[in-house]
Short mmCIF file of N, CA and C in Angstrom, two decimals:
data_model
loop_
_atom_site.label_atom_id
_atom_site.label_comp_id
_atom_site.label_asym_id
_atom_site.label_seq_id
_atom_site.Cartn_x
_atom_site.Cartn_y
_atom_site.Cartn_z
N UNK F 1 -71.88 -74.45 40.56
CA UNK F 1 -71.36 -73.05 40.63
C UNK F 1 -69.91 -72.97 40.69
N UNK F 2 -69.34 -72.29 39.86
CA UNK F 2 -67.78 -72.19 39.75
C UNK F 2 -67.25 -71.59 41.06
N UNK F 3 -66.05 -71.77 41.31
CA UNK F 3 -65.34 -71.25 42.52
C UNK F 3 -65.43 -69.73 42.42
N UNK F 4 -65.15 -69.23 41.31
CA UNK F 4 -65.27 -67.68 41.23
C UNK F 4 -66.61 -66.97 41.37
N UNK F 5 -67.54 -67.75 40.95
CA UNK F 5 -69.00 -67.34 41.14
C UNK F 5 -69.35 -67.38 42.71
N UNK F 6 -68.89 -68.48 43.29
CA UNK F 6 -69.13 -68.56 44.77
C UNK F 6 -68.52 -67.36 45.59
N UNK F 7 -67.26 -67.06 45.15
CA UNK F 7 -66.63 -65.90 45.83
C UNK F 7 -67.03 -64.57 45.53
N UNK F 8 -67.59 -64.44 44.33
CA UNK F 8 -68.24 -63.14 43.93
C UNK F 8 -69.78 -62.91 44.24
N UNK F 9 -70.42 -64.04 44.49
CA UNK F 9 -71.85 -63.96 44.81
C UNK F 9 -72.20 -63.01 45.83
N UNK F 10 -71.53 -63.28 46.91
CA UNK F 10 -71.91 -62.28 48.19
C UNK F 10 -71.62 -60.80 47.81
N UNK F 11 -70.89 -60.34 46.88
CA UNK F 11 -70.63 -58.95 46.68
C UNK F 11 -71.44 -58.44 45.52
N UNK F 12 -71.62 -59.41 44.62
CA UNK F 12 -72.21 -58.86 43.33
C UNK F 12 -73.51 -58.03 43.48
N UNK F 13 -74.21 -58.30 44.29
CA UNK F 13 -75.54 -57.45 44.52
C UNK F 13 -75.34 -56.40 45.61
N UNK F 14 -74.11 -56.13 45.99
CA UNK F 14 -73.87 -55.16 47.02
C UNK F 14 -73.03 -54.00 46.49
N UNK F 15 -73.50 -53.02 45.70
CA UNK F 15 -72.70 -52.07 45.11
C UNK F 15 -71.86 -51.18 46.08
N UNK F 16 -72.22 -51.25 47.21
CA UNK F 16 -71.43 -50.45 48.18
C UNK F 16 -70.07 -51.13 48.60
N UNK F 17 -70.10 -52.29 48.28
CA UNK F 17 -68.89 -53.20 48.51
C UNK F 17 -67.96 -53.36 47.16
N UNK F 18 -68.81 -53.37 46.11
CA UNK F 18 -68.06 -53.74 44.74
C UNK F 18 -68.18 -52.55 43.86
N UNK F 19 -67.22 -51.62 43.62
CA UNK F 19 -67.39 -50.51 42.71
C UNK F 19 -67.70 -51.09 41.30
N UNK F 20 -67.16 -52.17 40.81
CA UNK F 20 -67.33 -52.70 39.54
C UNK F 20 -68.65 -53.18 39.53
N UNK F 21 -69.38 -53.76 40.46
CA UNK F 21 -70.67 -54.31 40.41
C UNK F 21 -71.69 -52.96 40.29
N UNK F 22 -71.18 -51.88 41.07
CA UNK F 22 -71.97 -50.77 40.84
C UNK F 22 -72.00 -50.09 39.51
N UNK F 23 -70.75 -49.92 39.02
CA UNK F 23 -70.68 -49.34 37.62
C UNK F 23 -71.46 -50.17 36.67
N UNK F 24 -71.48 -51.53 36.82
CA UNK F 24 -72.18 -52.52 35.97
C UNK F 24 -73.63 -52.32 36.03
N UNK F 25 -74.00 -51.96 37.33
CA UNK F 25 -75.49 -51.79 37.56
C UNK F 25 -75.87 -50.53 36.83
N UNK F 26 -75.07 -49.50 36.89
CA UNK F 26 -75.41 -48.23 36.27
C UNK F 26 -75.47 -48.44 34.71
N UNK F 27 -74.52 -49.17 34.18
CA UNK F 27 -74.45 -49.34 32.79
C UNK F 27 -75.69 -50.26 32.35
N UNK F 28 -76.09 -51.35 33.19
CA UNK F 28 -77.20 -52.06 32.92
C UNK F 28 -78.50 -51.38 32.88
N UNK F 29 -78.57 -50.35 33.83
CA UNK F 29 -79.84 -49.63 33.86
C UNK F 29 -79.88 -48.75 32.52
N UNK F 30 -78.86 -48.14 32.10
CA UNK F 30 -78.79 -47.35 30.93
C UNK F 30 -79.36 -48.20 29.74
N UNK F 31 -78.83 -49.40 29.63
CA UNK F 31 -79.19 -50.37 28.63
C UNK F 31 -80.65 -50.74 28.82
N UNK F 32 -81.09 -50.97 29.87
CA UNK F 32 -82.60 -51.29 30.22
C UNK F 32 -83.48 -50.09 29.67
N UNK F 33 -83.02 -48.91 30.08
CA UNK F 33 -83.86 -47.80 29.68
C UNK F 33 -83.91 -47.51 28.12
N UNK F 34 -82.70 -47.71 27.57
CA UNK F 34 -82.67 -47.56 26.05
C UNK F 34 -83.46 -48.58 25.42
N UNK F 35 -83.56 -49.84 26.06
CA UNK F 35 -84.37 -50.90 25.39
C UNK F 35 -86.00 -50.64 25.74
N UNK F 36 -86.31 -49.73 26.56
CA UNK F 36 -87.51 -49.45 26.84
C UNK F 36 -88.18 -50.05 28.14
N UNK F 37 -87.29 -50.79 28.92
CA UNK F 37 -87.77 -51.34 30.10
C UNK F 37 -87.63 -50.50 31.30
N UNK F 38 -88.59 -49.53 31.38
CA UNK F 38 -88.46 -48.46 32.39
C UNK F 38 -88.50 -49.13 33.82
N UNK F 39 -89.26 -50.10 34.07
CA UNK F 39 -89.43 -50.60 35.50
C UNK F 39 -88.16 -51.12 35.89
N UNK F 40 -87.60 -51.91 35.08
CA UNK F 40 -86.18 -52.43 35.38
C UNK F 40 -85.09 -51.54 35.68
N UNK F 41 -85.05 -50.53 34.73
CA UNK F 41 -83.94 -49.48 34.86
C UNK F 41 -84.25 -48.63 36.25
N UNK F 42 -85.50 -48.50 36.36
CA UNK F 42 -85.86 -47.66 37.55
C UNK F 42 -85.30 -48.34 38.89
N UNK F 43 -85.77 -49.67 38.78
CA UNK F 43 -85.28 -50.50 40.19
C UNK F 43 -83.83 -50.66 40.31
N UNK F 44 -83.09 -50.65 39.14
CA UNK F 44 -81.70 -50.76 39.38
C UNK F 44 -81.16 -49.42 39.85
N UNK F 45 -81.55 -48.41 39.33
CA UNK F 45 -80.99 -47.13 39.72
C UNK F 45 -81.40 -46.68 41.16
N UNK F 46 -82.65 -47.04 41.52
CA UNK F 46 -83.13 -46.63 42.84
C UNK F 46 -82.27 -47.49 43.83
N UNK F 47 -81.96 -48.72 43.43
CA UNK F 47 -81.14 -49.47 44.30
C UNK F 47 -79.69 -48.89 44.51
N UNK F 48 -79.11 -48.42 43.49
CA UNK F 48 -77.95 -47.80 43.50
C UNK F 48 -77.96 -46.54 44.38
N UNK F 49 -79.06 -45.71 44.03
CA UNK F 49 -79.07 -44.34 44.95
C UNK F 49 -79.10 -44.70 46.42
N UNK F 50 -79.75 -45.82 46.69
CA UNK F 50 -79.98 -46.06 48.10
C UNK F 50 -78.70 -46.81 48.78
N UNK F 51 -77.82 -47.22 47.99
CA UNK F 51 -76.75 -48.20 48.36
C UNK F 51 -75.65 -47.47 49.19
N UNK F 52 -75.60 -46.14 49.02
CA UNK F 52 -74.60 -45.50 49.72
C UNK F 52 -73.09 -45.69 48.99
N UNK F 53 -73.22 -46.34 47.79
CA UNK F 53 -72.02 -46.48 47.16
C UNK F 53 -71.55 -45.14 46.50
N UNK F 54 -70.24 -45.00 46.22
CA UNK F 54 -69.85 -43.72 45.61
C UNK F 54 -70.52 -43.33 44.37
N UNK F 55 -71.15 -44.31 43.52
CA UNK F 55 -71.76 -44.11 42.30
C UNK F 55 -73.06 -43.65 42.64
N UNK F 56 -73.71 -43.60 43.77
CA UNK F 56 -75.09 -43.25 44.14
C UNK F 56 -75.46 -41.88 43.62
N UNK F 57 -74.51 -40.79 43.55
CA UNK F 57 -74.96 -39.53 43.01
C UNK F 57 -75.17 -39.48 41.49
N UNK F 58 -74.22 -40.37 40.83
CA UNK F 58 -74.25 -40.39 39.45
C UNK F 58 -75.65 -41.19 39.07
N UNK F 59 -75.93 -42.26 39.86
CA UNK F 59 -77.21 -42.86 39.61
C UNK F 59 -78.44 -42.02 39.82
N UNK F 60 -78.39 -41.15 40.84
CA UNK F 60 -79.46 -40.21 41.09
C UNK F 60 -79.61 -39.32 39.80
N UNK F 61 -78.61 -38.83 39.30
CA UNK F 61 -78.72 -37.90 38.13
C UNK F 61 -79.20 -38.67 36.89
N UNK F 62 -78.67 -39.92 36.75
CA UNK F 62 -79.31 -40.75 35.64
C UNK F 62 -80.74 -41.09 35.97
N UNK F 63 -80.98 -41.38 37.00
CA UNK F 63 -82.60 -41.66 37.25
C UNK F 63 -83.41 -40.46 37.02
N UNK F 64 -82.97 -39.36 37.33
CA UNK F 64 -83.65 -38.12 37.01
C UNK F 64 -83.88 -37.77 35.55
N UNK F 65 -82.73 -38.08 34.69
CA UNK F 65 -82.62 -37.80 33.44
C UNK F 65 -83.72 -38.82 32.67
N UNK F 66 -83.69 -39.99 33.24
CA UNK F 66 -84.53 -41.15 32.62
C UNK F 66 -85.93 -40.79 32.85
N UNK F 67 -86.10 -40.52 34.22
CA UNK F 67 -87.69 -40.18 34.62
C UNK F 67 -88.08 -39.03 33.62
N UNK F 68 -87.29 -38.03 33.44
CA UNK F 68 -87.68 -36.99 32.63
C UNK F 68 -88.07 -37.41 31.11
N UNK F 69 -87.16 -38.21 30.61
CA UNK F 69 -87.31 -38.87 29.23
C UNK F 69 -88.65 -39.66 29.15
N UNK F 70 -89.15 -40.14 30.21
CA UNK F 70 -90.36 -40.83 30.26
C UNK F 70 -91.48 -40.10 30.73
N UNK F 71 -91.39 -38.71 30.60
CA UNK F 71 -92.39 -37.61 30.98
C UNK F 71 -92.80 -37.80 32.42
N UNK F 72 -92.05 -38.15 33.32
CA UNK F 72 -92.52 -38.45 34.77
C UNK F 72 -91.55 -37.21 35.60
N UNK F 73 -92.18 -36.14 35.32
CA UNK F 73 -91.38 -34.81 35.76
C UNK F 73 -91.30 -34.85 37.30
N UNK F 74 -92.39 -34.99 37.91
CA UNK F 74 -92.37 -35.14 39.42
C UNK F 74 -91.31 -35.99 40.07
N UNK F 75 -91.20 -37.30 39.32
CA UNK F 75 -90.40 -38.23 39.83
C UNK F 75 -88.91 -37.96 39.46
N UNK F 76 -88.75 -37.12 38.34
CA UNK F 76 -87.33 -36.69 37.84
C UNK F 76 -86.93 -35.67 38.88
N UNK F 77 -87.63 -34.68 39.31
CA UNK F 77 -87.38 -33.76 40.33
C UNK F 77 -87.15 -34.38 41.68
N UNK F 78 -87.84 -35.32 41.96
CA UNK F 78 -87.70 -35.96 43.33
C UNK F 78 -86.34 -36.66 43.27
N UNK F 79 -85.94 -37.42 42.13
CA UNK F 79 -84.64 -38.16 42.00
C UNK F 79 -83.48 -37.15 42.21
N UNK F 80 -83.61 -35.97 41.51
CA UNK F 80 -82.58 -35.10 41.62
C UNK F 80 -82.44 -34.43 42.88
N UNK F 81 -83.54 -34.09 43.60
CA UNK F 81 -83.44 -33.70 44.92
C UNK F 81 -82.93 -34.65 46.01
N UNK F 82 -83.28 -35.82 45.78
CA UNK F 82 -82.64 -37.01 46.60
C UNK F 82 -81.22 -37.00 46.43
N UNK F 83 -80.73 -36.95 45.26
CA UNK F 83 -79.26 -37.02 44.97
C UNK F 83 -78.52 -35.83 45.54
N UNK F 84 -79.16 -34.55 45.36
CA UNK F 84 -78.54 -33.45 46.02
C UNK F 84 -78.58 -33.52 47.59
N UNK F 85 -79.53 -34.21 48.12
CA UNK F 85 -79.59 -34.30 49.60
C UNK F 85 -78.46 -35.33 50.04
N UNK F 86 -78.12 -36.31 49.18
CA UNK F 86 -77.07 -37.21 49.42
C UNK F 86 -75.79 -36.57 49.21
N UNK F 87 -75.60 -35.74 48.26
CA UNK F 87 -74.49 -34.95 48.03
C UNK F 87 -73.99 -33.99 49.21
N UNK F 88 -75.15 -33.42 49.83
CA UNK F 88 -74.88 -32.56 50.79
C UNK F 88 -74.14 -33.22 52.05
N UNK F 89 -74.50 -34.72 52.27
CA UNK F 89 -73.78 -35.26 53.36
C UNK F 89 -72.52 -35.89 53.05
N UNK F 90 -71.91 -35.66 51.67
CA UNK F 90 -70.72 -36.18 51.28
C UNK F 90 -69.78 -35.11 50.90
N UNK F 91 -68.94 -34.54 51.82
CA UNK F 91 -67.95 -33.33 51.59
C UNK F 91 -67.12 -33.76 50.34
N UNK F 92 -66.78 -34.91 50.17
CA UNK F 92 -65.85 -35.15 49.03
C UNK F 92 -66.41 -35.68 47.67
N UNK F 93 -68.02 -35.28 47.57
CA UNK F 93 -68.67 -35.63 46.38
C UNK F 93 -67.94 -35.03 45.13
N UNK F 94 -68.08 -36.02 44.19
CA UNK F 94 -67.52 -35.72 42.90
C UNK F 94 -68.23 -34.28 42.21
N UNK F 95 -67.38 -33.31 42.01
CA UNK F 95 -67.92 -32.08 41.56
C UNK F 95 -68.86 -32.41 40.19
N UNK F 96 -68.40 -33.19 39.39
CA UNK F 96 -69.17 -33.58 38.07
C UNK F 96 -70.52 -33.97 38.39
N UNK F 97 -70.53 -35.02 39.41
CA UNK F 97 -71.92 -35.58 39.88
C UNK F 97 -72.70 -34.59 40.30
N UNK F 98 -72.21 -33.73 41.17
CA UNK F 98 -73.03 -32.68 41.77
C UNK F 98 -73.52 -31.63 40.67
N UNK F 99 -72.69 -31.31 39.76
CA UNK F 99 -73.16 -30.53 38.63
C UNK F 99 -74.29 -31.18 37.81
N UNK F 100 -74.02 -32.51 37.58
CA UNK F 100 -75.11 -33.25 36.88
C UNK F 100 -76.41 -33.25 37.51
N UNK F 101 -76.30 -33.39 38.88
CA UNK F 101 -77.48 -33.48 39.62
C UNK F 101 -78.28 -31.97 39.75
N UNK F 102 -77.50 -30.91 39.71
CA UNK F 102 -78.14 -29.57 39.66
C UNK F 102 -78.64 -29.39 38.31
N UNK F 103 -77.99 -29.83 37.18
CA UNK F 103 -78.58 -29.64 35.93
C UNK F 103 -79.99 -30.53 35.75
N UNK F 104 -79.80 -31.75 36.26
CA UNK F 104 -81.04 -32.68 36.15
C UNK F 104 -82.25 -31.93 36.81
N UNK F 105 -81.91 -31.36 38.08
CA UNK F 105 -83.04 -30.63 38.75
C UNK F 105 -83.69 -29.43 38.11
N UNK F 106 -82.60 -28.53 37.47
CA UNK F 106 -83.07 -27.56 36.69
C UNK F 106 -83.91 -28.00 35.40
N UNK F 107 -83.57 -29.11 34.88
CA UNK F 107 -84.17 -29.66 33.61
C UNK F 107 -85.71 -30.04 34.05
N UNK F 108 -85.84 -30.66 35.15
CA UNK F 108 -87.03 -31.15 35.64
C UNK F 108 -87.99 -30.09 35.96
N UNK F 109 -87.43 -28.83 36.72
CA UNK F 109 -88.16 -27.65 36.87
C UNK F 109 -88.53 -27.04 35.58
N UNK F 110 -87.90 -27.06 34.58
CA UNK F 110 -88.14 -26.45 33.35
C UNK F 110 -89.23 -26.98 32.61
N UNK F 111 -89.53 -28.31 32.91
CA UNK F 111 -90.70 -28.97 32.36
C UNK F 111 -92.06 -28.64 33.08
N UNK F 112 -91.91 -27.95 34.16
CA UNK F 112 -93.20 -27.54 34.96
C UNK F 112 -93.38 -26.09 34.53
N UNK F 113 -94.39 -25.75 33.69
CA UNK F 113 -94.58 -24.37 33.30
C UNK F 113 -94.62 -23.33 34.47
N UNK F 114 -95.30 -23.72 35.57
CA UNK F 114 -95.47 -22.79 36.80
C UNK F 114 -94.11 -22.63 37.45
N UNK F 115 -93.05 -23.30 37.15
CA UNK F 115 -91.79 -23.33 37.81
C UNK F 115 -90.67 -22.86 36.95
N UNK F 116 -90.93 -22.23 35.86
CA UNK F 116 -89.95 -21.55 34.94
C UNK F 116 -88.96 -20.70 35.64
N UNK F 117 -89.54 -19.78 36.42
CA UNK F 117 -88.55 -18.91 37.11
C UNK F 117 -87.55 -19.63 38.14
N UNK F 118 -88.11 -20.76 38.81
CA UNK F 118 -87.29 -21.67 39.57
C UNK F 118 -86.12 -22.32 38.74
N UNK F 119 -86.73 -22.73 37.57
CA UNK F 119 -85.84 -23.42 36.68
C UNK F 119 -84.66 -22.51 36.16
N UNK F 120 -84.91 -21.18 35.85
CA UNK F 120 -83.95 -20.30 35.55
C UNK F 120 -83.03 -20.06 36.56
N UNK F 121 -83.41 -20.00 37.82
CA UNK F 121 -82.56 -19.68 38.89
C UNK F 121 -81.68 -20.91 39.11
N UNK F 122 -82.36 -22.08 38.87
CA UNK F 122 -81.51 -23.26 38.99
C UNK F 122 -80.37 -23.50 37.98
N UNK F 123 -80.80 -23.12 36.76
CA UNK F 123 -79.74 -23.15 35.60
C UNK F 123 -78.59 -22.03 35.88
N UNK F 124 -78.92 -20.97 36.54
CA UNK F 124 -77.90 -19.84 36.91
C UNK F 124 -77.04 -20.41 38.08
N UNK F 125 -77.62 -21.19 38.87
CA UNK F 125 -76.80 -21.86 40.11
C UNK F 125 -75.86 -22.84 39.40
N UNK F 126 -76.14 -23.59 38.36
CA UNK F 126 -75.25 -24.44 37.62
C UNK F 126 -74.17 -23.70 37.03
N UNK F 127 -74.46 -22.59 36.32
CA UNK F 127 -73.41 -21.80 35.71
C UNK F 127 -72.55 -21.21 36.71
N UNK F 128 -72.98 -20.73 37.80
CA UNK F 128 -72.25 -20.10 38.83
C UNK F 128 -71.39 -21.00 39.69
N UNK F 129 -72.01 -22.19 40.02
CA UNK F 129 -71.30 -23.15 40.95
C UNK F 129 -70.33 -24.00 40.16
N UNK F 130 -70.52 -24.22 38.94
CA UNK F 130 -69.87 -25.27 38.13
C UNK F 130 -69.42 -24.65 36.82
N UNK F 131 -68.79 -23.48 36.65
CA UNK F 131 -68.51 -22.89 35.42
C UNK F 131 -67.81 -23.59 34.42
N UNK F 132 -66.79 -24.50 34.92
CA UNK F 132 -66.10 -25.22 33.85
C UNK F 132 -66.71 -26.64 33.52
N UNK F 133 -67.61 -26.94 34.07
CA UNK F 133 -68.29 -28.34 33.91
C UNK F 133 -69.21 -28.19 32.64
N UNK F 134 -69.29 -29.39 31.90
CA UNK F 134 -70.08 -29.46 30.75
C UNK F 134 -71.69 -29.07 30.93
N UNK F 135 -72.02 -29.27 32.25
CA UNK F 135 -73.28 -28.92 32.68
C UNK F 135 -73.63 -27.43 32.57
N UNK F 136 -72.52 -26.62 32.76
CA UNK F 136 -72.70 -25.22 32.70
C UNK F 136 -73.03 -24.71 31.28
N UNK F 137 -72.41 -25.38 30.33
CA UNK F 137 -72.53 -25.11 28.91
C UNK F 137 -74.04 -25.41 28.59
N UNK F 138 -74.57 -26.54 29.11
CA UNK F 138 -75.94 -26.80 28.84
C UNK F 138 -76.95 -25.86 29.55
N UNK F 139 -76.52 -25.63 30.77
CA UNK F 139 -77.31 -24.47 31.35
C UNK F 139 -77.38 -23.09 30.73
N UNK F 140 -76.28 -22.69 30.21
CA UNK F 140 -76.07 -21.37 29.44
C UNK F 140 -77.03 -21.58 28.13
N UNK F 141 -77.12 -22.68 27.62
CA UNK F 141 -77.91 -22.70 26.37
C UNK F 141 -79.41 -22.60 26.60
N UNK F 142 -79.86 -23.29 27.67
CA UNK F 142 -81.25 -23.01 28.04
C UNK F 142 -81.59 -21.69 28.65
N UNK F 143 -80.65 -20.98 29.29
CA UNK F 143 -80.74 -19.59 29.65
C UNK F 143 -80.92 -18.76 28.43
N UNK F 144 -80.07 -19.02 27.36
CA UNK F 144 -80.16 -18.27 26.24
C UNK F 144 -81.50 -18.49 25.43
N UNK F 145 -81.95 -19.65 25.52
CA UNK F 145 -83.22 -19.85 24.86
C UNK F 145 -84.28 -19.18 25.68
N UNK F 146 -84.25 -19.15 26.99
CA UNK F 146 -85.32 -18.56 27.76
C UNK F 146 -85.26 -17.04 27.59
N UNK F 147 -84.04 -16.44 27.29
CA UNK F 147 -83.91 -15.06 26.99
C UNK F 147 -84.67 -14.67 25.72
N UNK F 148 -84.72 -15.83 24.87
CA UNK F 148 -85.31 -15.45 23.50
C UNK F 148 -86.82 -15.65 23.48
N UNK F 149 -87.31 -16.21 24.41
CA UNK F 149 -88.83 -16.52 24.60
C UNK F 149 -89.52 -15.18 24.92
#
């Protein structure tokens, strides 16, 4: 083992200590999901969400989006709700991460036919709470679609 590997080994698997390891874990999870390895992507994201690292909120939103893409709506909703619960305990949570979590939650609700009213309310919350964020533009588009149905 190289000296640099020995020095980095104790922190490489601990995203709460190493922001670069956390970012790498998120990017690796995205790559695994794109390659179709749902289990490995889910495991990496779940570890990041539970790590307490600053990237945990972003990881929860990503996990929710990926679960939704895999037609696992209940799990997508649970991931978004877990992320929002984490965000509630972090007063300095990044607004973009919180907006992404609210949007992920609304998207998951939208996929549940009996929860469309809840989904529309969740999309309105995204627009109202995060008007300048890109998530609000997505929410407005879905609300417009809902109005046309």
